[in-house]
């Protein structure tokens, strides 16, 4: 029997591995991190002691990780970067680098659980050291027991800001501002979702309790719109604006801090699925995700997808999808196993919660009004708003792909992972047109999944 | 939390760290926020995404450029340098 190959060791990948192995399929689990758990259950090495302090539900994660480690049918390839993936004649070929050595894996059966990363919006000064993503601040706490700085502003939009602020407080930092751009009352738009997802409500109350004990008051309808550096070149203060629902600025104040953790939800990491040719779609929040059928199968037969890459929805939805993907893949390789009604019901419930999230935390286009001519859009290639305007006004670019080619915007080392989405919105707004799905797909698809040194390939291992 | 158990250098200065930390985490714990200067504007950059996505925390590790400080585990005796431009 062929292996079921799973990429990603977070909530979706772990759940898929256990489901597939329990159904009798041998599993190869490939993870880029040195330790399983993904970003959600990011764990440091053992010598850091108990980590429950930095997690709301670490026990579920430890249970899954231990179960994966205990199963003989699951082989784990960790610290492994996939740099290239191709699909031809029903075979998926993954080129993986682990400890400087390349391995080539051919498989008919894949489950992609490649997760998501913070969505960062550009603003004047967002490249100053000290401006970070909330996920970055959290990964330092969870993975390395390091507080990014003493005075932290947490801002942007989405429920993820709460655990990040909680983590900072628990590590002894001061959350000087906790700013949610949207109004909390937007949850009233989805009245039944909270009642059927009590675990989420409990989680939110836990964070609010910790945060209020530290005398931090969350402010709604406010956002960080500019950052300023001190004489040492590092972050010294941020401008905080009261914003309208559109995100347009009403009034501004300045606050001193040495870290600003700013995030606007998440962007699915669809690079691998895109390279294989899995059909993508644009989600309601404007992000590109991978299309999946009711069995978590992508448009490619035998390639299944689960977790954040099918739509941002959090760890619980990822686990529900992971189980179904694991069972589907096991079935695909010939195991006698069925997806139960209860599996689908669980996924549907978590999906309703994910839909409510998008409704409650929209990111309106008013952020475009925060930018000045000299604001960097592409951090890697140092491309400014003015450079993009020149490409449009003087060089005749009429879509984001052309603007990108003319300016190198999104063509640096991160390959547009950070700015790609914003460039599409910015160029469309300058041209006074709506961005097309093709614009959005081309901003996230890249031939090289993870940049690697050319010398490694030249060695021909 | 456990105590510092290894030492490395950043631009020649000694920095303490704990086994298992990334270079970026250990440097932030030492309040070193600027890890490189960009190649066009020579502006300061540090850890941004923290998970290997953004390539902003590039440093020179034992003479090798373009290394992501947020991903590489720090080792005793490592010689880390601020990356100036692309250092090519």
Coordinates of C-alpha atoms in Angstrom, one line a residue:
Chain A
X1 CA 0.0 0.0 0.0
X2 CA 1.2 3.5 -0.8
X3 CA 1.9 6.0 1.9
X4 CA -0.4 8.8 2.6
X5 CA 1.9 11.8 2.6
X6 CA 0.9 14.7 4.8
X7 CA 2.5 18.2 4.7
X8 CA 2.2 20.2 7.9
X9 CA 2.3 19.2 11.5
X10 CA -0.3 21.7 13.0
X11 CA -3.9 21.0 14.1
X12 CA -5.1 19.8 10.7
X13 CA -2.0 17.7 9.8
X14 CA -1.8 16.0 13.2
X15 CA -5.6 15.2 13.0
X16 CA -5.3 13.9 9.5
X17 CA -2.2 11.7 10.4
X18 CA -4.0 10.1 13.3
X19 CA -7.2 9.5 11.3
X20 CA -5.4 8.0 8.3
X21 CA -3.1 5.8 10.5
X22 CA -6.0 4.6 12.6
X23 CA -7.8 3.6 9.4
X24 CA -4.8 1.5 8.5
X25 CA -2.8 3.7 6.1
X26 CA 0.9 4.2 6.5
X27 CA 1.7 7.9 6.8
X28 CA 4.6 10.1 6.1
X29 CA 4.3 13.4 7.9
X30 CA 6.5 16.2 6.6
X31 CA 6.8 19.3 8.8
X32 CA 9.0 22.4 8.3
X33 CA 9.4 23.0 12.1
X34 CA 11.8 21.0 14.2
X35 CA 8.9 20.1 16.5
X36 CA 5.3 19.1 15.7
X37 CA 2.4 21.4 16.7
X38 CA 2.3 24.0 14.0
X39 CA 2.1 27.7 14.8
X40 CA -0.9 27.0 17.1
X41 CA 0.8 24.5 19.4
X42 CA 4.3 25.8 18.8
X43 CA 6.6 24.3 21.4
X44 CA 10.1 25.1 22.5
X45 CA 12.7 22.4 23.3
X46 CA 12.1 20.5 26.6
X47 CA 14.5 22.6 28.7
X48 CA 12.0 25.5 28.9
X49 CA 9.7 23.7 31.3
X50 CA 5.9 23.7 31.4
X51 CA 4.3 25.7 28.6
X52 CA 0.7 25.7 29.6
X53 CA 1.1 29.3 30.6
X54 CA 1.3 30.4 27.0
X55 CA -1.5 28.3 25.7
X56 CA -5.3 28.1 26.2
X57 CA -5.6 24.4 25.2
X58 CA -2.2 22.9 25.1
X59 CA -3.5 19.5 26.4
X60 CA -5.3 18.8 23.1
X61 CA -2.2 19.6 21.2
X62 CA 0.0 17.4 23.4
X63 CA -2.5 14.6 23.1
X64 CA -2.4 14.7 19.3
X65 CA 1.4 15.1 19.2
X66 CA 1.9 12.2 21.6
X67 CA -0.5 10.1 19.6
X68 CA 1.3 10.8 16.3
X69 CA 4.7 10.0 17.9
X70 CA 3.3 6.8 19.4
X71 CA 1.9 5.4 16.1
X72 CA 4.3 3.1 14.3
X73 CA 2.5 3.6 11.0
X74 CA 3.5 7.3 11.1
X75 CA 6.9 8.3 9.9
X76 CA 7.9 11.9 10.7
X77 CA 10.2 14.1 8.6
X78 CA 10.7 17.3 10.6
X79 CA 12.7 20.4 10.0
X80 CA 12.0 19.6 6.3
X81 CA 11.5 22.4 3.8
X82 CA 9.6 21.6 0.5
X83 CA 11.1 23.9 -2.1
X84 CA 9.4 22.5 -5.2
X85 CA 6.2 20.5 -6.0
X86 CA 4.9 19.3 -9.3
X87 CA 2.0 17.2 -10.4
X88 CA 2.2 15.0 -13.5
X89 CA 0.2 12.0 -14.7
X90 CA -1.4 11.5 -11.2
X91 CA 1.9 11.6 -9.4
X92 CA 2.9 14.4 -7.1
X93 CA 6.6 15.0 -6.8
X94 CA 7.9 16.9 -3.7
X95 CA 11.5 18.0 -3.4
X96 CA 12.3 18.3 0.3
X97 CA 15.4 19.6 2.0
X98 CA 16.2 18.2 5.4
X99 CA 19.6 18.9 7.1
X100 CA 21.0 20.2 3.9
X101 CA 20.1 17.1 1.9
X102 CA 17.5 16.9 -0.8
X103 CA 14.9 14.0 -0.8
X104 CA 12.5 13.5 -3.6
X105 CA 9.1 12.1 -2.7
X106 CA 6.7 10.8 -5.3
X107 CA 3.1 10.1 -4.2
X108 CA -0.4 9.7 -5.5
X109 CA -1.9 10.6 -2.2
X110 CA -1.2 13.9 -0.5
X111 CA -2.9 15.8 2.3
X112 CA -1.9 19.5 2.4
X113 CA -2.2 21.2 5.7
X114 CA 0.2 24.1 5.2
X115 CA -1.7 26.6 7.4
X116 CA -1.6 30.4 7.4
X117 CA 0.3 33.4 8.5
X118 CA -0.6 36.9 9.7
X119 CA -2.0 39.4 7.2
X120 CA 0.0 42.6 7.6
X121 CA -1.2 45.8 6.1
X122 CA 1.4 48.4 5.0
X123 CA 1.5 51.8 6.7
X124 CA 4.2 54.5 7.1
X125 CA 6.9 53.0 9.3
X126 CA 5.8 49.3 9.2
X127 CA 9.3 48.3 8.4
X128 CA 10.9 49.7 11.6
X129 CA 12.4 47.1 13.9
X130 CA 9.8 46.6 16.6
X131 CA 6.8 46.6 14.4
X132 CA 5.9 43.0 14.2
X133 CA 3.0 40.7 13.4
X134 CA 1.0 39.3 16.4
X135 CA 2.0 35.8 15.3
X136 CA 5.6 36.8 15.5
X137 CA 5.3 38.1 19.0
X138 CA 3.5 34.9 20.0
X139 CA 6.0 32.6 18.3
X140 CA 8.8 34.2 20.3
X141 CA 6.8 33.6 23.5
X142 CA 5.6 30.1 22.7
X143 CA 8.7 28.8 21.0
X144 CA 11.6 30.7 22.6
X145 CA 10.3 32.1 26.0
X146 CA 11.2 35.6 24.8
X147 CA 9.1 38.7 25.2
X148 CA 9.6 40.9 22.2
X149 CA 9.7 44.1 24.3
X150 CA 8.5 45.6 27.5
X151 CA 5.9 48.1 26.2
X152 CA 3.7 46.4 23.6
X153 CA 0.9 47.8 21.5
X154 CA -1.4 45.0 20.2
X155 CA -3.6 46.2 17.3
X156 CA -5.4 45.3 14.0
X157 CA -8.5 43.2 13.9
X158 CA -9.6 39.7 14.8
X159 CA -9.9 37.5 17.8
X160 CA -6.2 36.5 17.6
X161 CA -5.2 39.8 19.2
X162 CA -6.7 38.5 22.5
X163 CA -4.4 35.5 23.0
X164 CA -1.4 37.6 21.9
X165 CA -2.2 40.3 24.5
X166 CA -2.7 37.6 27.1
X167 CA 0.6 36.0 26.3
X168 CA 2.4 39.4 26.7
X169 CA 0.7 40.0 30.0
X170 CA 1.5 36.4 31.3
X171 CA 5.2 36.9 30.3
X172 CA 5.4 40.1 32.4
X173 CA 5.1 42.6 29.6
X174 CA 3.0 45.7 29.5
X175 CA 0.2 45.9 26.9
X176 CA 0.1 49.6 26.6
X177 CA -2.8 49.5 24.1
X178 CA -5.1 46.8 22.8
X179 CA -6.9 48.1 19.7
X180 CA -9.5 46.3 17.7
X181 CA -10.4 48.3 14.6
X182 CA -13.9 46.8 14.5
X183 CA -16.7 47.1 17.0
X184 CA -17.4 44.1 19.3
X185 CA -21.1 44.5 18.6
X186 CA -20.5 43.0 15.2
X187 CA -20.8 39.6 16.8
X188 CA -24.5 40.4 17.1
X189 CA -24.7 39.8 13.4
X190 CA -24.2 36.1 14.1
X191 CA -26.3 35.5 17.2
X192 CA -26.5 31.7 17.3
X193 CA -22.9 30.9 16.4
X194 CA -21.6 31.8 19.8
X195 CA -24.2 29.7 21.6
X196 CA -23.4 26.6 19.6
X197 CA -19.6 27.2 20.0
X198 CA -19.4 27.5 23.8
X199 CA -15.8 26.4 23.8
X200 CA -14.9 29.6 21.9
X201 CA -16.9 31.7 24.3
X202 CA -15.0 30.2 27.2
X203 CA -11.7 30.9 25.5
X204 CA -12.6 34.5 24.9
X205 CA -13.7 34.9 28.5
X206 CA -10.4 33.5 29.7
X207 CA -8.4 36.0 27.7
X208 CA -10.6 38.9 28.8
X209 CA -10.1 37.8 32.4
X210 CA -6.3 37.8 32.2
X211 CA -6.2 41.0 30.3
X212 CA -8.5 42.9 32.6
X213 CA -6.6 41.7 35.7
X214 CA -3.6 43.4 34.2
X215 CA -5.7 46.6 33.9
X216 CA -5.5 46.6 30.1
X217 CA -8.6 48.1 28.5
X218 CA -9.4 47.0 24.9
X219 CA -10.4 50.0 22.7
X220 CA -12.6 49.4 19.7
X221 CA -12.7 51.4 16.4
X222 CA -9.0 52.3 16.7
X223 CA -5.9 51.3 14.7
X224 CA -2.2 51.9 14.4
X225 CA -1.7 54.0 11.2
X226 CA 2.0 55.0 11.5
X227 CA 5.2 54.1 13.3
X228 CA 8.1 56.3 14.2
X229 CA 11.7 55.3 15.0
X230 CA 14.0 56.7 17.7
X231 CA 17.7 57.7 17.2
X232 CA 18.8 54.1 17.4
X233 CA 16.6 53.3 14.4
X234 CA 14.2 51.1 16.4
X235 CA 10.5 51.7 17.1
X236 CA 9.9 54.5 19.5
X237 CA 6.2 55.3 19.1
X238 CA 3.1 54.7 17.0
X239 CA 0.3 57.0 15.8
X240 CA -3.1 55.6 16.8
X241 CA -6.2 56.7 15.0
X242 CA -9.8 56.5 15.8
X243 CA -11.2 55.1 12.6
X244 CA -14.6 54.8 10.9
X245 CA -16.0 51.4 9.9
X246 CA -14.4 52.0 6.5
X247 CA -11.0 52.4 8.4
X248 CA -10.8 56.1 7.3
X249 CA -9.1 58.2 10.0
X250 CA -11.1 60.5 12.3
X251 CA -8.4 61.6 14.8
X252 CA -4.9 60.7 15.8
X253 CA -2.9 60.4 19.1
X254 CA 0.7 59.2 19.6
X255 CA 1.8 56.5 22.1
X256 CA 5.3 55.4 23.1
X257 CA 6.1 51.7 22.8
X258 CA 9.0 49.5 21.7
X259 CA 6.9 46.7 20.1
X260 CA 3.7 47.1 18.0
X261 CA 2.1 43.7 17.2
X262 CA -0.3 44.5 14.3
X263 CA -2.3 41.9 12.4
X264 CA -5.4 41.9 10.2
X265 CA -6.4 38.3 10.3
X266 CA -4.6 35.7 8.3
X267 CA -3.5 34.7 4.8
X268 CA -3.6 31.1 3.8
X269 CA -0.3 29.6 2.7
X270 CA -1.4 28.1 -0.6
X271 CA 2.0 28.1 -2.3
X272 CA 2.3 24.3 -2.3
X273 CA -1.2 23.6 -3.4
X274 CA -0.8 26.3 -6.1
X275 CA 2.4 24.8 -7.5
X276 CA 0.6 21.4 -7.8
X277 CA -2.2 23.1 -9.7
X278 CA -5.0 22.7 -7.1
X279 CA -8.0 24.9 -8.0
X280 CA -8.1 28.1 -5.8
X281 CA -10.9 30.4 -4.9
X282 CA -11.2 33.9 -3.4
X283 CA -12.7 33.7 0.1
X284 CA -15.2 36.3 1.4
X285 CA -12.3 38.2 3.1
X286 CA -10.5 38.6 -0.2
X287 CA -7.9 36.0 0.6
X288 CA -7.0 33.2 -1.8
X289 CA -7.7 29.7 -0.4
X290 CA -7.7 26.2 -1.9
X291 CA -11.1 24.8 -3.1
X292 CA -12.1 21.6 -1.4
X293 CA -15.1 19.2 -1.9
X294 CA -17.1 17.7 1.0
X295 CA -14.4 15.0 1.4
X296 CA -11.7 17.7 1.6
X297 CA -10.4 16.6 -1.8
X298 CA -8.9 19.4 -4.0
X299 CA -9.5 19.6 -7.7
X300 CA -6.7 17.1 -8.1
X301 CA -7.8 13.5 -7.5
X302 CA -5.9 12.1 -4.5
X303 CA -4.7 15.5 -3.2
X304 CA -6.6 16.4 -0.1
X305 CA -6.5 19.8 1.7
X306 CA -7.4 20.7 5.3
X307 CA -7.1 23.5 7.8
X308 CA -6.4 27.2 7.2
X309 CA -5.5 26.7 3.5
X310 CA -9.2 25.9 2.7
X311 CA -10.4 29.1 4.5
X312 CA -9.4 30.8 7.7
X313 CA -11.3 29.3 10.6
X314 CA -9.0 28.4 13.6
X315 CA -7.7 25.3 15.1
X316 CA -11.0 23.5 15.8
X317 CA -12.2 23.8 12.2
X318 CA -8.7 22.7 11.1
X319 CA -8.9 19.6 13.3
X320 CA -12.4 18.7 12.0
X321 CA -11.2 19.1 8.4
X322 CA -8.0 17.2 9.1
X323 CA -10.0 14.1 10.4
X324 CA -12.1 14.0 7.2
X325 CA -9.1 14.5 5.0
X326 CA -7.2 11.7 6.8
X327 CA -10.2 9.3 6.4
X328 CA -10.7 10.3 2.7
X329 CA -7.0 9.7 2.0
X330 CA -7.1 6.4 3.7
X331 CA -10.1 5.4 1.7
X332 CA -8.3 6.6 -1.5
X333 CA -5.4 4.1 -0.8
X334 CA -7.9 1.3 -0.2
X335 CA -8.6 1.2 3.5
X336 CA -12.1 0.2 4.5
X337 CA -13.3 3.3 6.3
X338 CA -16.2 5.7 6.1
X339 CA -16.6 9.4 7.0
X340 CA -19.3 9.6 9.6
X341 CA -22.2 12.0 9.8
X342 CA -20.8 13.2 13.1
X343 CA -17.6 14.2 11.4
X344 CA -19.4 16.3 8.9
X345 CA -21.7 17.9 11.5
X346 CA -18.7 18.9 13.6
X347 CA -17.0 20.5 10.6
X348 CA -20.3 22.3 9.7
X349 CA -20.6 23.8 13.2
X350 CA -17.0 25.0 13.2
X351 CA -17.5 26.4 9.6
X352 CA -20.4 28.5 10.8
X353 CA -18.1 30.0 13.5
X354 CA -15.5 30.7 10.8
X355 CA -18.1 32.5 8.7
X356 CA -19.1 34.6 11.7
X357 CA -15.5 35.6 12.1
X358 CA -15.3 37.0 8.6
X359 CA -18.5 38.9 9.2
X360 CA -17.4 40.3 12.6
X361 CA -13.9 41.4 11.6
X362 CA -14.0 42.8 8.0
X363 CA -10.9 44.7 6.8
X364 CA -12.3 47.6 4.8
X365 CA -10.3 49.4 2.2
X366 CA -9.9 52.7 4.2
X367 CA -6.3 51.5 5.1
X368 CA -5.3 52.7 1.7
X369 CA -5.8 56.3 2.9
X370 CA -3.1 55.8 5.6
X371 CA -0.4 55.5 3.0
X372 CA 1.9 58.3 1.9
X373 CA 3.9 58.4 -1.4
X374 CA 7.0 57.2 0.4
X375 CA 5.3 54.3 2.3
X376 CA 7.0 51.0 1.5
X377 CA 4.7 48.4 0.0
X378 CA 7.2 45.7 -0.8
X379 CA 9.5 45.4 2.1
X380 CA 12.0 43.0 0.3
X381 CA 12.5 45.1 -2.8
X382 CA 11.9 48.5 -1.1
X383 CA 9.1 49.5 -3.5
X384 CA 7.1 52.5 -2.5
X385 CA 3.6 53.7 -3.2
X386 CA 5.2 56.3 -5.5
X387 CA 7.0 53.6 -7.5
X388 CA 3.7 51.8 -8.1
X389 CA 2.0 55.0 -9.1
X390 CA 4.7 55.7 -11.6
X391 CA 4.3 52.2 -13.1
X392 CA 0.6 52.9 -13.4
X393 CA 0.6 56.6 -14.5
X394 CA 3.7 56.8 -16.6
X395 CA 4.4 53.2 -17.7
X396 CA 0.9 52.2 -18.4
X397 CA 0.4 49.3 -16.0
X398 CA -3.3 48.3 -16.0
X399 CA -3.2 45.5 -13.5
X400 CA -1.2 44.4 -10.5
X401 CA 0.8 41.7 -12.4
X402 CA 2.2 44.4 -14.8
X403 CA 2.8 46.8 -12.0
X404 CA 4.7 44.1 -10.2
X405 CA 6.9 43.3 -13.2
X406 CA 7.7 47.0 -13.7
X407 CA 8.6 47.7 -10.1
X408 CA 9.8 44.3 -8.7
X409 CA 7.1 44.7 -6.1
X410 CA 6.5 41.3 -4.6
X411 CA 9.5 39.8 -6.3
X412 CA 11.9 39.7 -3.5
X413 CA 12.9 36.8 -1.1
X414 CA 9.4 36.5 0.4
X415 CA 7.9 36.3 -3.1
X416 CA 5.0 38.5 -2.3
X417 CA 3.8 36.6 0.8
X418 CA 3.7 39.8 2.8
X419 CA 2.7 42.4 0.3
X420 CA 1.0 40.4 -2.5
X421 CA -2.5 40.9 -1.3
X422 CA -2.1 44.6 -0.5
X423 CA -0.5 45.3 -3.9
X424 CA -3.6 43.9 -5.7
X425 CA -5.9 46.1 -3.6
X426 CA -3.6 49.2 -4.0
X427 CA -3.2 48.9 -7.8
X428 CA -7.0 48.3 -8.2
X429 CA -7.8 51.4 -6.2
X430 CA -5.3 53.6 -8.1
X431 CA -6.8 52.4 -11.4
X432 CA -10.4 52.7 -9.9
X433 CA -11.2 49.2 -10.9
X434 CA -12.1 46.0 -9.0
X435 CA -9.4 43.4 -8.6
X436 CA -10.2 40.2 -10.4
X437 CA -9.8 36.7 -9.1
X438 CA -6.9 36.2 -11.6
X439 CA -5.1 39.2 -10.1
X440 CA -5.5 37.6 -6.6
X441 CA -4.4 34.2 -7.7
X442 CA -1.3 35.5 -9.5
X443 CA -0.3 37.4 -6.3
X444 CA -0.1 34.1 -4.3
X445 CA 1.3 31.6 -6.9
X446 CA 5.0 31.2 -7.1
X447 CA 7.2 28.6 -8.8
X448 CA 9.6 28.2 -5.9
X449 CA 7.9 27.3 -2.6
X450 CA 10.8 28.1 -0.3
X451 CA 14.0 29.8 -1.5
X452 CA 17.0 27.6 -1.1
X453 CA 20.7 28.2 -1.8
X454 CA 21.6 27.4 -5.4
X455 CA 24.8 25.6 -4.2
X456 CA 22.6 23.0 -2.6
X457 CA 21.1 22.1 -5.9
X458 CA 24.4 22.3 -7.7
X459 CA 25.7 19.6 -5.4
X460 CA 23.1 17.3 -7.0
X461 CA 22.2 15.4 -3.9
Chain B
X1 CA 12.4 29.3 33.0
X2 CA 15.9 27.9 32.7
X3 CA 19.0 30.0 32.7
X4 CA 21.4 31.1 30.0
X5 CA 23.6 28.1 29.0
X6 CA 25.4 29.2 25.9
X7 CA 27.3 32.2 24.5
X8 CA 27.6 33.5 20.9
X9 CA 28.7 36.8 19.4
X10 CA 26.7 39.5 17.5
X11 CA 29.0 42.0 15.7
X12 CA 31.8 40.9 18.0
X13 CA 29.9 41.4 21.3
X14 CA 29.1 38.5 23.5
X15 CA 25.4 37.5 23.9
X16 CA 23.9 34.9 26.2
X17 CA 21.2 32.5 25.1
X18 CA 19.4 29.3 26.0
X19 CA 19.7 26.1 24.0
X20 CA 16.7 25.9 21.7
X21 CA 16.2 29.6 21.1
X22 CA 16.4 31.0 17.6
X23 CA 19.1 33.5 16.8
X24 CA 16.4 36.2 16.5
X25 CA 14.8 35.3 19.8
X26 CA 18.2 35.4 21.6
X27 CA 19.1 38.7 20.1
X28 CA 15.7 40.3 21.0
X29 CA 16.1 39.0 24.5
X30 CA 19.4 41.0 24.5
X31 CA 17.5 44.0 23.2
X32 CA 19.2 43.8 19.8
X33 CA 16.4 44.9 17.5
X34 CA 18.2 45.9 14.3
X35 CA 19.5 42.8 12.5
X36 CA 20.2 44.2 9.1
X37 CA 20.3 47.3 6.9
X38 CA 18.5 47.2 3.6
X39 CA 20.5 47.3 0.3
X40 CA 18.8 50.4 -1.2
X41 CA 17.8 52.7 1.6
X42 CA 20.2 51.3 4.3
X43 CA 17.2 51.3 6.6
X44 CA 17.0 49.1 9.7
X45 CA 15.1 45.8 9.8
X46 CA 14.5 43.3 12.5
X47 CA 12.2 40.3 13.3
X48 CA 8.8 40.9 11.7
X49 CA 6.8 37.7 11.1
X50 CA 8.9 35.5 13.4
X51 CA 8.0 32.4 11.5
X52 CA 10.1 32.4 8.4
X53 CA 7.7 34.0 6.0
X54 CA 8.9 37.5 5.5
X55 CA 12.8 37.2 5.2
X56 CA 13.3 40.5 7.0
X57 CA 15.4 39.2 9.9
X58 CA 18.3 38.2 7.6
X59 CA 21.7 38.0 9.3
X60 CA 25.2 36.7 8.5
X61 CA 25.8 33.4 10.3
X62 CA 29.4 32.2 10.5
X63 CA 30.1 34.1 7.2
X64 CA 26.9 32.8 5.4
X65 CA 24.6 35.6 4.3
X66 CA 20.8 35.8 4.0
X67 CA 20.1 33.5 7.0
X68 CA 16.7 33.9 8.7
X69 CA 17.4 34.7 12.3
X70 CA 13.9 33.6 13.4
X71 CA 14.4 30.0 12.1
X72 CA 17.9 29.1 12.9
X73 CA 18.6 27.7 16.3
X74 CA 21.5 29.5 18.1
X75 CA 24.6 27.5 18.9
X76 CA 27.5 28.1 21.2
X77 CA 30.2 30.1 19.6
X78 CA 28.2 31.2 16.6
X79 CA 29.5 34.4 15.0
X80 CA 26.5 36.5 13.9
X81 CA 26.8 39.7 12.1
X82 CA 24.4 42.5 11.0
X83 CA 23.7 42.0 7.3
X84 CA 24.6 45.2 5.3
X85 CA 22.5 45.2 2.1
X86 CA 22.7 41.9 0.5
X87 CA 26.4 41.5 1.7
X88 CA 27.1 40.0 -1.8

